[in-house]
Amino acid sequence: MKRPQAQVAILQAADAQEDRRIDEVAEEAGLVPEAATRAAFELEADGLVTVSEETLEHYDLTEEGERYVRESLPEQDLYEAALDAGADESPVGMGEVIGASGLEGGAVDIALSNFARKGYGQIDSGEITADPDAAPGRDPEMHALEAVADGRAEDADADALDQLERRGLLDISEETVRSVRLTDDGVTALMEGVEVAETVDQLTPELLTSGEWEDVEFTEYNVEADAEDVPHGREHILRQTANRVKDTLVGMGFQEMEGPHVDAQFWINDCLFMPQDHPARTHWDQFALERPDEIHDLPEDLVERVRSAHKNGVGPDGEGYHSPWEESVARGLDLRGHTTSLSMRYLSGHEIGELEPPQRFFSVEKVYRNDTLDPTHLLEFFQIEGWVMAEDLSVRDLMGTFTEFYEQFGITDLEFKPHYNPYTEPSFELFGTHPETGEVVEVGNSGIFRDEVLSPLGVDCDVMAWGLSLERLLMLMYGFEDIRDVHGTLCDLELLRETEVMH
Ligand code: PHE
């Protein structure tokens, strides 16, 4: 059998009885580690060796950690000083104990907080009490420090090691070590004899002009081999997913809507039959603009029809809200809290003219809400807005559309829960299951627009509509648990770099 030189070196160095580290084999054979690893994977692909992987943890004391091993932990000093001052009998003033301990500067805070954390005693109203049974001589963190210093990290308590890392006394790093072992086929190959094949890994002008390229053997590409990590810019996964959502919806026959981030409350709320005293319209939920604070180009006739719907309802049995409706409120400018404002603009005929059914429109755009920040809420997020206008739509159509849409992102366990919106009847919230935590996560809100919305807009067929959260879709696709991992300044760069695009 003929093999490239690196492979022959690995085959000869590998053993059938035990794993041999590739980096060691590489050194013996005078190969760079990357070439040895590549050769090992090539041999593995042909069944001649197996490659195993192990993660080694390295423990290194920081300078501060080393100092404490030589001396003692600051909280131990504090405890000793407290005992000497009689704090095991009765509380002693903190100043006195600290003075006697010889602790200075930052070490004082370190001593106090760890003293309290470890229950060496209590610190209350400027006085220290020491627990006579605390025995800081047997402090597990000190033991762990000493074990690491002696190169016996495996003897140390795991919690203590974690704690030391948190305190900045210890650096823990991981190294992936790969090893090879000969398979039976590898042994057979060696016994039958393996020779070095001269392979060419680069096609040069000389090879081409001399015609030699016809006779040489080329090195094969191994697309699975490890390559050097070159950090580079890439499209944010939120943007990638937004684009995928757009492609998917275009593929489902939808057209894209565009419109202002700052809009009149009229489009954001009033067209949606949200009473002007609705709690979602206050500054608790929405951001209002101070300047300019209103717009003046609302379509007169539509304003009139919307006012009438709010006052009297629509149709012979219509019922309006028995609350005030002011045009000045409708003119007020807000950052849109949902992109349903765009749907109103398009459905009204105001954007691209009157629309005849069937029609499908969508947007994937930012919305703004005055929420409290937490792992699932931000002040701004992307909404996947959409609507379908057709004769005779039902809840089945709505569910069918969602099922089809989410399936393209691998989400097949949607759940629907009846809901209330002032503008749709019936309304449904949509839920999916978080792939990591198993929690049921709300991903969107939907429904069929009521007459009180459609009639003033001049639409006389059915319209089903929704607003879905792009970030929540991402959570279900990639298993993120905190929305701040993908948004804003706390974004986890590593995760953004490494998350693979799903197709
Ligand atoms: N505007 C709703 C929201 O932000 C979503 C929605 C749009 C619901 C259209 C029904 C119809 O939650």
Coordinates of C-alpha atoms and ligand atoms in Angstrom, one line a residue:
M1 CA 0.0 0.0 0.0
K2 CA 1.2 3.5 -0.8
R3 CA 0.4 6.4 1.5
P4 CA 1.6 9.9 1.9
Q5 CA 4.5 10.4 4.2
A6 CA 2.6 11.8 7.1
Q7 CA 0.1 8.9 7.1
V8 CA 2.9 6.4 7.0
A9 CA 4.5 8.1 10.0
I10 CA 1.3 8.0 11.9
L11 CA 0.7 4.3 11.0
Q12 CA 4.1 3.4 12.1
A13 CA 3.9 5.3 15.4
A14 CA 0.4 4.1 16.3
D15 CA -0.2 1.1 18.5
A16 CA -2.9 -1.5 18.4
Q17 CA -3.0 -1.9 22.2
E18 CA -3.1 1.7 23.5
D19 CA -4.0 5.2 22.4
R20 CA -1.1 7.4 21.5
R21 CA -1.4 11.2 21.6
I22 CA -1.2 12.7 18.1
D23 CA 0.9 15.7 19.3
E24 CA 3.5 13.3 20.6
V25 CA 3.5 11.1 17.5
A26 CA 3.9 14.3 15.4
E27 CA 6.9 15.4 17.4
E28 CA 8.6 12.0 17.0
A29 CA 7.9 12.0 13.3
G30 CA 8.9 15.6 12.8
L31 CA 5.5 16.6 11.6
V32 CA 3.6 19.8 12.4
P33 CA 0.6 18.9 14.6
E34 CA -1.9 20.0 12.0
A35 CA -0.4 17.7 9.3
A36 CA -0.3 14.8 11.8
T37 CA -4.0 15.4 12.8
R38 CA -5.0 15.6 9.1
A39 CA -3.2 12.4 8.3
A40 CA -4.8 10.7 11.3
F41 CA -8.2 11.7 10.1
E42 CA -7.5 10.5 6.6
L43 CA -6.3 7.1 8.0
E44 CA -9.5 7.0 10.2
A45 CA -11.6 7.6 7.1
D46 CA -10.0 4.5 5.5
G47 CA -10.5 2.5 8.7
L48 CA -6.8 2.0 9.5
V49 CA -6.8 3.9 12.8
T50 CA -9.4 5.2 15.2
V51 CA -9.1 8.8 16.5
S52 CA -10.3 9.5 20.0
E53 CA -10.7 12.8 21.7
E54 CA -10.3 13.8 25.3
T55 CA -10.7 17.1 27.0
L56 CA -8.0 17.9 29.5
E57 CA -8.4 20.5 32.1
H58 CA -5.5 22.7 33.1
Y59 CA -5.4 24.4 36.5
D60 CA -3.0 27.4 37.0
L61 CA -2.9 29.5 40.1
T62 CA -3.0 33.3 39.5
E63 CA -0.4 35.4 41.1
E64 CA -2.9 36.2 43.9
G65 CA -3.6 32.5 44.3
E66 CA 0.1 31.7 44.6
R67 CA 0.5 34.4 47.3
Y68 CA -2.3 32.9 49.4
V69 CA -0.7 29.4 49.2
R70 CA 2.6 30.9 50.5
E71 CA 0.8 32.9 53.2
S72 CA -2.8 32.3 54.0
L73 CA -6.2 33.3 52.9
P74 CA -7.3 36.8 54.0
E75 CA -10.4 35.4 55.7
Q76 CA -8.2 33.0 57.7
D77 CA -6.1 36.0 58.9
L78 CA -9.2 37.8 59.9
Y79 CA -10.5 34.7 61.8
E80 CA -7.2 34.3 63.6
A81 CA -7.2 38.0 64.6
A82 CA -10.9 37.7 65.7
L83 CA -10.1 34.7 67.9
D84 CA -7.1 36.5 69.4
A85 CA -9.4 39.5 70.2
G86 CA -11.9 37.2 72.0
A87 CA -14.6 37.5 69.3
D88 CA -15.6 33.9 70.0
E89 CA -16.7 35.0 73.4
S90 CA -18.4 38.3 72.6
P91 CA -18.6 40.7 69.6
V92 CA -15.5 42.8 69.0
G93 CA -15.3 46.1 67.0
M94 CA -14.4 45.5 63.4
G95 CA -11.7 48.2 63.3
E96 CA -9.9 46.5 66.1
V97 CA -9.9 43.1 64.5
I98 CA -8.9 44.4 61.1
G99 CA -6.1 46.4 62.7
A100 CA -4.8 43.4 64.5
S101 CA -5.1 41.1 61.4
G102 CA -2.6 43.1 59.5
L103 CA -4.9 43.2 56.4
E104 CA -4.8 46.2 54.2
G105 CA -6.5 47.8 51.2
G106 CA -8.5 45.5 49.0
A107 CA -7.7 42.5 51.2
V108 CA -10.0 43.8 53.9
D109 CA -13.1 43.5 51.7
I110 CA -12.0 40.2 50.4
A111 CA -11.5 38.9 54.0
L112 CA -14.8 40.3 55.2
S113 CA -17.0 38.9 52.4
N114 CA -15.4 35.5 52.4
F115 CA -15.4 35.4 56.2
A116 CA -19.2 35.9 56.1
R117 CA -19.7 33.6 53.1
K118 CA -17.9 30.7 54.8
G119 CA -19.7 31.2 58.1
Y120 CA -16.5 31.8 60.1
G121 CA -18.6 34.1 62.1
Q122 CA -20.9 37.1 61.8
I123 CA -20.4 40.7 61.0
D124 CA -23.2 42.9 62.3
S125 CA -23.4 46.6 63.1
G126 CA -19.6 47.1 62.8
E127 CA -18.8 44.2 65.1
I128 CA -17.4 40.8 64.5
T129 CA -18.2 37.5 66.2
A130 CA -16.2 34.4 65.5
D131 CA -17.7 30.9 65.4
P132 CA -15.3 28.9 67.7
D133 CA -16.1 25.7 65.7
A134 CA -15.3 27.2 62.2
A135 CA -11.9 25.5 61.9
P136 CA -10.5 27.5 59.0
G137 CA -7.4 25.4 59.2
R138 CA -9.5 22.8 57.2
D139 CA -10.7 25.4 54.7
P140 CA -11.5 23.4 51.5
E141 CA -10.5 26.4 49.3
M142 CA -7.1 26.5 50.9
H143 CA -6.8 22.8 50.5
A144 CA -7.7 23.1 46.8
L145 CA -5.1 25.9 46.4
E146 CA -2.4 23.7 47.9
A147 CA -3.4 20.7 45.8
V148 CA -3.2 22.8 42.6
A149 CA 0.1 24.2 43.7
D150 CA 1.4 20.6 44.2
G151 CA 0.1 19.5 40.8
R152 CA -2.6 17.4 42.4
A153 CA -5.7 19.2 41.2
E154 CA -7.5 15.9 40.9
D155 CA -7.5 15.7 44.8
A156 CA -9.2 19.0 45.1
D157 CA -12.9 19.5 45.8
A158 CA -14.7 20.5 42.6
D159 CA -16.8 23.2 44.3
A160 CA -13.8 24.6 45.9
L161 CA -12.1 24.8 42.5
D162 CA -15.0 26.6 41.0
Q163 CA -15.0 29.0 43.9
L164 CA -11.3 29.7 43.4
E165 CA -11.9 30.4 39.8
R166 CA -14.7 32.8 40.7
R167 CA -12.4 34.5 43.2
G168 CA -9.8 35.0 40.5
L169 CA -7.3 32.8 42.3
L170 CA -7.3 30.0 39.7
D171 CA -7.4 29.9 35.9
I172 CA -9.1 26.8 34.5
S173 CA -8.5 26.1 30.8
E174 CA -9.4 23.2 28.6
E175 CA -7.4 21.4 25.9
T176 CA -8.6 18.9 23.4
V177 CA -6.2 16.1 23.0
R178 CA -6.6 13.6 20.2
S179 CA -5.1 10.1 20.2
V180 CA -4.8 7.4 17.6
R181 CA -4.9 3.7 17.8
L182 CA -4.3 1.1 15.1
T183 CA -7.3 -0.9 13.9
D184 CA -7.1 -4.6 12.8
D185 CA -7.0 -3.3 9.2
G186 CA -4.2 -1.0 10.1
V187 CA -2.2 -3.8 11.6
T188 CA -2.8 -5.9 8.5
A189 CA -1.7 -3.0 6.2
L190 CA 1.5 -2.6 8.2
M191 CA 2.2 -6.3 8.0
E192 CA 1.7 -6.3 4.3
G193 CA 4.0 -3.2 4.0
V194 CA 3.2 0.4 3.6
E195 CA 5.4 2.6 1.4
V196 CA 5.6 6.4 1.2
A197 CA 3.9 7.7 -1.9
E198 CA 5.1 11.0 -3.1
T199 CA 2.0 13.1 -3.4
V200 CA 1.7 16.6 -4.7
D201 CA -0.4 19.0 -2.7
Q202 CA 0.0 22.1 -4.9
L203 CA -0.5 22.4 -8.6
T204 CA 2.3 24.7 -9.9
P205 CA 2.9 26.4 -13.3
E206 CA 5.9 24.1 -13.7
L207 CA 3.8 20.9 -13.3
L208 CA 1.4 22.3 -15.9
T209 CA 3.9 23.4 -18.5
S210 CA 6.0 20.2 -18.2
G211 CA 3.0 18.0 -18.4
E212 CA 4.2 16.3 -15.3
W213 CA 0.7 16.9 -13.7
E214 CA -0.5 13.9 -15.7
D215 CA 1.7 11.4 -13.8
V216 CA 1.9 12.7 -10.3
E217 CA -0.4 11.6 -7.5
F218 CA -2.3 14.5 -5.8
T219 CA -3.0 14.7 -2.1
E220 CA -6.6 14.3 -1.4
Y221 CA -8.6 17.0 0.2
N222 CA -9.9 16.3 3.7
V223 CA -12.8 18.7 4.2
E224 CA -13.3 17.3 7.8
A225 CA -9.8 18.1 9.0
D226 CA -9.4 20.7 11.7
A227 CA -8.4 24.0 10.4
E228 CA -7.1 27.1 12.1
D229 CA -9.8 29.3 13.5
V230 CA -9.8 32.6 11.7
P231 CA -12.2 35.0 13.4
H232 CA -13.9 37.1 10.8
G233 CA -17.0 39.2 10.4
R234 CA -20.2 37.5 9.7
E235 CA -23.8 38.3 9.4
H236 CA -25.6 38.3 12.8
I237 CA -27.8 35.3 13.2
L238 CA -30.7 37.5 14.0
R239 CA -30.3 39.1 10.6
Q240 CA -29.7 35.8 8.9
T241 CA -32.8 34.4 10.4
A242 CA -34.8 37.5 9.5
N243 CA -33.7 37.0 5.9
R244 CA -34.6 33.4 6.0
V245 CA -38.1 34.3 7.3
K246 CA -38.5 36.8 4.5
D247 CA -37.5 34.2 1.9
T248 CA -39.8 31.6 3.4
L249 CA -42.8 34.0 3.3
V250 CA -42.0 35.2 -0.2
G251 CA -41.9 31.5 -1.1
M252 CA -45.4 31.1 0.5
G253 CA -46.7 33.9 -1.8
F254 CA -46.4 36.9 0.5
Q255 CA -45.3 40.5 -0.4
E256 CA -43.3 42.7 1.9
M257 CA -44.7 45.8 3.6
E258 CA -42.6 48.8 4.6
G259 CA -43.4 51.7 6.9
P260 CA -42.4 54.1 9.6
H261 CA -41.0 53.1 13.0
V262 CA -42.5 56.2 14.5
D263 CA -46.2 56.4 13.6
A264 CA -49.4 58.0 14.5
Q265 CA -51.4 56.3 17.2
F266 CA -54.1 56.3 14.7
W267 CA -52.3 53.5 12.7
I268 CA -50.9 51.8 15.7
N269 CA -54.0 51.7 17.9
D270 CA -57.1 53.5 16.7
C271 CA -57.5 51.6 13.4
L272 CA -57.2 48.4 15.5
F273 CA -60.3 49.3 17.5
M274 CA -58.2 49.8 20.6
P275 CA -60.1 52.2 22.9
Q276 CA -58.2 55.4 23.7
D277 CA -58.2 54.5 27.3
H278 CA -56.8 51.0 26.7
P279 CA -53.9 50.3 29.1
A280 CA -51.5 49.2 26.3
R281 CA -51.7 52.8 24.9
T282 CA -50.1 54.4 27.9
H283 CA -46.5 55.3 28.4
W284 CA -46.3 52.1 30.5
D285 CA -46.3 50.2 27.3
Q286 CA -45.4 52.5 24.5
F287 CA -42.8 55.1 23.9
A288 CA -44.3 58.5 22.8
L289 CA -42.4 61.2 21.0
E290 CA -42.1 64.6 22.6
R291 CA -41.2 66.5 19.5
P292 CA -42.8 66.4 17.0
D293 CA -45.7 65.1 19.0
E294 CA -48.3 64.8 16.3
I295 CA -48.9 64.4 12.6
H296 CA -51.3 66.1 10.4
D297 CA -51.8 64.0 7.3
L298 CA -54.3 61.4 8.5
P299 CA -56.9 60.5 5.8
E300 CA -60.0 62.5 6.8
D301 CA -62.6 60.1 5.7
L302 CA -60.9 57.1 7.3
V303 CA -60.5 59.1 10.6
E304 CA -64.2 59.7 10.5
R305 CA -65.1 56.0 9.9
V306 CA -62.7 54.9 12.7
R307 CA -64.2 57.5 15.1
S308 CA -67.6 56.2 14.3
A309 CA -66.6 52.6 14.8
H310 CA -65.2 53.5 18.3
K311 CA -68.3 55.5 19.1
N312 CA -71.1 53.4 17.7
G313 CA -69.6 50.1 16.6
V314 CA -70.3 48.9 13.0
G315 CA -73.4 47.3 11.6
P316 CA -77.0 47.4 12.8
D317 CA -76.2 45.6 16.1
G318 CA -72.9 47.4 16.5
E319 CA -71.7 48.5 19.9
G320 CA -69.0 51.1 20.3
Y321 CA -67.0 51.9 23.4
H322 CA -68.7 54.3 25.7
S323 CA -65.6 56.3 26.2
P324 CA -64.2 59.5 24.7
W325 CA -62.4 59.4 21.3
E326 CA -60.2 62.4 20.4
E327 CA -58.6 63.0 17.1
S328 CA -55.7 64.7 18.8
V329 CA -54.9 61.5 20.6
A330 CA -55.0 59.6 17.3
R331 CA -52.5 62.1 15.9
G332 CA -50.0 61.5 18.7
L333 CA -46.7 60.0 17.6
D334 CA -45.3 56.8 19.2
L335 CA -42.6 54.3 18.4
R336 CA -44.7 51.5 17.1
G337 CA -45.4 48.8 19.7
H338 CA -46.3 46.4 16.9
T339 CA -46.0 46.3 13.1
T340 CA -49.8 45.8 12.9
S341 CA -49.7 49.6 12.1
L342 CA -48.2 48.6 8.7
S343 CA -51.0 46.1 8.1
M344 CA -53.5 48.9 8.8
R345 CA -51.8 51.2 6.4
Y346 CA -51.8 48.6 3.6
L347 CA -55.3 47.3 4.3
S348 CA -56.7 50.8 4.2
G349 CA -55.5 51.3 0.6
H350 CA -53.4 54.2 1.9
E351 CA -50.0 52.7 0.9
I352 CA -50.4 51.0 -2.5
G353 CA -54.0 51.5 -3.4
E354 CA -57.1 49.4 -2.9
L355 CA -56.5 45.7 -2.7
E356 CA -58.6 43.0 -4.1
P357 CA -58.6 39.5 -2.4
P358 CA -56.7 37.2 -2.4
Q359 CA -53.7 39.1 -0.9
R360 CA -50.8 38.1 1.4
F361 CA -48.5 40.6 3.0
F362 CA -45.7 40.4 5.6
S363 CA -43.0 42.4 7.3
V364 CA -40.0 41.5 9.5
E365 CA -39.4 44.7 11.4
K366 CA -38.5 46.2 14.7
V367 CA -41.0 47.1 17.3
Y368 CA -40.6 49.0 20.6
R369 CA -42.2 48.3 24.0
N370 CA -41.6 49.8 27.4
D371 CA -41.1 46.4 29.0
T372 CA -39.0 45.4 32.0
L373 CA -35.8 43.8 30.7
D374 CA -35.5 40.1 31.5
P375 CA -34.3 36.9 29.8
T376 CA -37.3 37.0 27.4
H377 CA -38.1 40.7 27.1
L378 CA -36.3 43.6 25.6
L379 CA -37.3 47.2 24.9
E380 CA -37.2 46.4 21.2
F381 CA -37.5 43.2 19.2
F382 CA -38.4 42.0 15.7
Q383 CA -41.9 41.1 14.8
I384 CA -42.9 38.9 12.0
E385 CA -46.1 40.5 10.9
G386 CA -48.4 39.0 8.3
W387 CA -51.9 38.8 7.0
V388 CA -54.0 37.0 4.4
M389 CA -57.0 38.6 2.8
A390 CA -59.5 36.2 1.2
E391 CA -63.1 35.2 1.1
D392 CA -64.2 32.8 3.9
L393 CA -61.1 32.3 6.1
S394 CA -61.3 30.2 9.2
V395 CA -59.1 29.3 12.1
R396 CA -58.0 26.2 10.2
D397 CA -56.4 28.5 7.6
L398 CA -54.6 30.3 10.3
M399 CA -53.3 27.2 12.0
G400 CA -52.4 25.7 8.6
T401 CA -50.4 28.7 7.7
F402 CA -48.5 28.7 11.0
T403 CA -47.9 24.9 10.7
E404 CA -46.5 25.3 7.2
F405 CA -44.4 28.4 8.2
Y406 CA -42.8 27.0 11.4
E407 CA -42.2 23.6 9.8
Q408 CA -39.6 25.2 7.6
F409 CA -37.7 26.1 10.7
G410 CA -37.9 22.6 12.2
I411 CA -40.7 23.5 14.6
T412 CA -43.4 21.0 14.6
D413 CA -44.9 21.1 18.1
L414 CA -46.9 24.3 17.9
E415 CA -49.7 24.8 20.4
F416 CA -52.6 27.3 20.2
K417 CA -54.3 29.0 23.1
P418 CA -57.5 31.1 22.8
H419 CA -56.6 34.7 23.6
Y420 CA -58.1 38.2 23.6
N421 CA -57.2 41.1 21.3
P422 CA -59.4 44.2 20.9
Y423 CA -59.0 43.8 17.1
T424 CA -59.4 40.1 16.4
E425 CA -62.1 37.6 17.1
P426 CA -61.3 34.8 17.5
S427 CA -57.7 35.3 18.7
F428 CA -54.9 32.8 19.4
E429 CA -51.6 32.9 21.1
L430 CA -49.0 30.5 19.7
F431 CA -46.6 28.5 21.8
G432 CA -43.6 26.3 21.0
T433 CA -41.4 24.1 23.3
H434 CA -37.9 25.3 24.2
P435 CA -35.4 22.7 23.0
E436 CA -33.2 23.0 26.0
T437 CA -35.4 23.7 28.9
G438 CA -38.5 22.0 27.7
E439 CA -40.5 25.1 28.7
V440 CA -43.5 26.2 26.7
V441 CA -42.6 29.6 25.2
E442 CA -45.0 32.1 23.7
V443 CA -44.0 32.8 20.1
G444 CA -46.8 34.9 18.7
N445 CA -50.3 36.3 18.7
S446 CA -52.9 36.0 16.0
G447 CA -56.5 36.2 15.0
I448 CA -59.1 37.1 12.5
F449 CA -59.7 40.9 12.2
R450 CA -63.1 41.9 13.5
D451 CA -65.6 44.0 11.5
E452 CA -64.9 47.0 13.7
V453 CA -61.4 47.0 12.2
L454 CA -62.1 45.9 8.6
S455 CA -65.3 47.9 7.9
P456 CA -63.8 51.4 8.4
L457 CA -60.8 50.3 6.3
G458 CA -63.3 49.4 3.5
V459 CA -62.4 45.7 3.5
D460 CA -65.4 43.5 3.0
C461 CA -63.8 40.0 3.0
D462 CA -61.9 38.1 5.7
V463 CA -58.4 38.9 6.9
M464 CA -56.5 36.7 9.2
A465 CA -53.3 38.2 10.8
W466 CA -50.5 37.7 13.2
G467 CA -47.5 39.1 14.9
L468 CA -44.7 36.6 15.8
S469 CA -41.5 37.2 17.6
L470 CA -38.3 36.7 15.6
E471 CA -36.2 36.4 18.7
R472 CA -38.5 33.7 20.2
L473 CA -38.3 31.8 16.9
L474 CA -34.5 32.0 17.2
M475 CA -34.7 30.7 20.8
L476 CA -36.7 27.6 19.6
M477 CA -34.3 27.1 16.6
Y478 CA -31.0 27.4 18.4
G479 CA -31.9 26.8 22.1
F480 CA -30.9 30.3 23.4
E481 CA -32.2 30.9 26.9
D482 CA -31.6 34.5 27.2
I483 CA -32.6 37.0 24.5
R484 CA -29.7 39.2 25.6
D485 CA -27.4 36.5 24.2
V486 CA -28.3 37.6 20.7
H487 CA -29.3 41.3 21.2
G488 CA -27.5 44.3 22.5
T489 CA -24.3 44.9 24.3
L490 CA -24.3 41.8 26.4
C491 CA -24.4 39.7 23.3
D492 CA -22.4 36.5 23.5
L493 CA -19.8 36.9 20.7
E494 CA -18.5 33.4 20.9
L495 CA -22.0 32.0 20.4
L496 CA -22.7 34.4 17.5
R497 CA -19.5 33.3 15.8
E498 CA -20.0 29.6 16.3
T499 CA -23.7 29.1 15.8
E500 CA -24.2 27.3 12.6
V501 CA -26.6 28.4 10.0
M502 CA -29.5 26.0 9.6
H503 CA -30.9 25.3 6.2
Ligands
PHE1 N1 -50.3 43.0 17.2 C1 -50.3 41.7 17.9 C2 -49.1 41.7 18.9 O1 -48.2 42.5 18.8 C3 -50.1 40.6 17.0 C4 -51.3 40.4 16.1 C5 -51.3 41.0 14.8 C6 -52.4 39.7 16.6 C7 -52.4 40.8 14.0 C8 -53.5 39.6 15.8 C9 -53.5 40.1 14.5 O2 -49.0 40.9 19.8

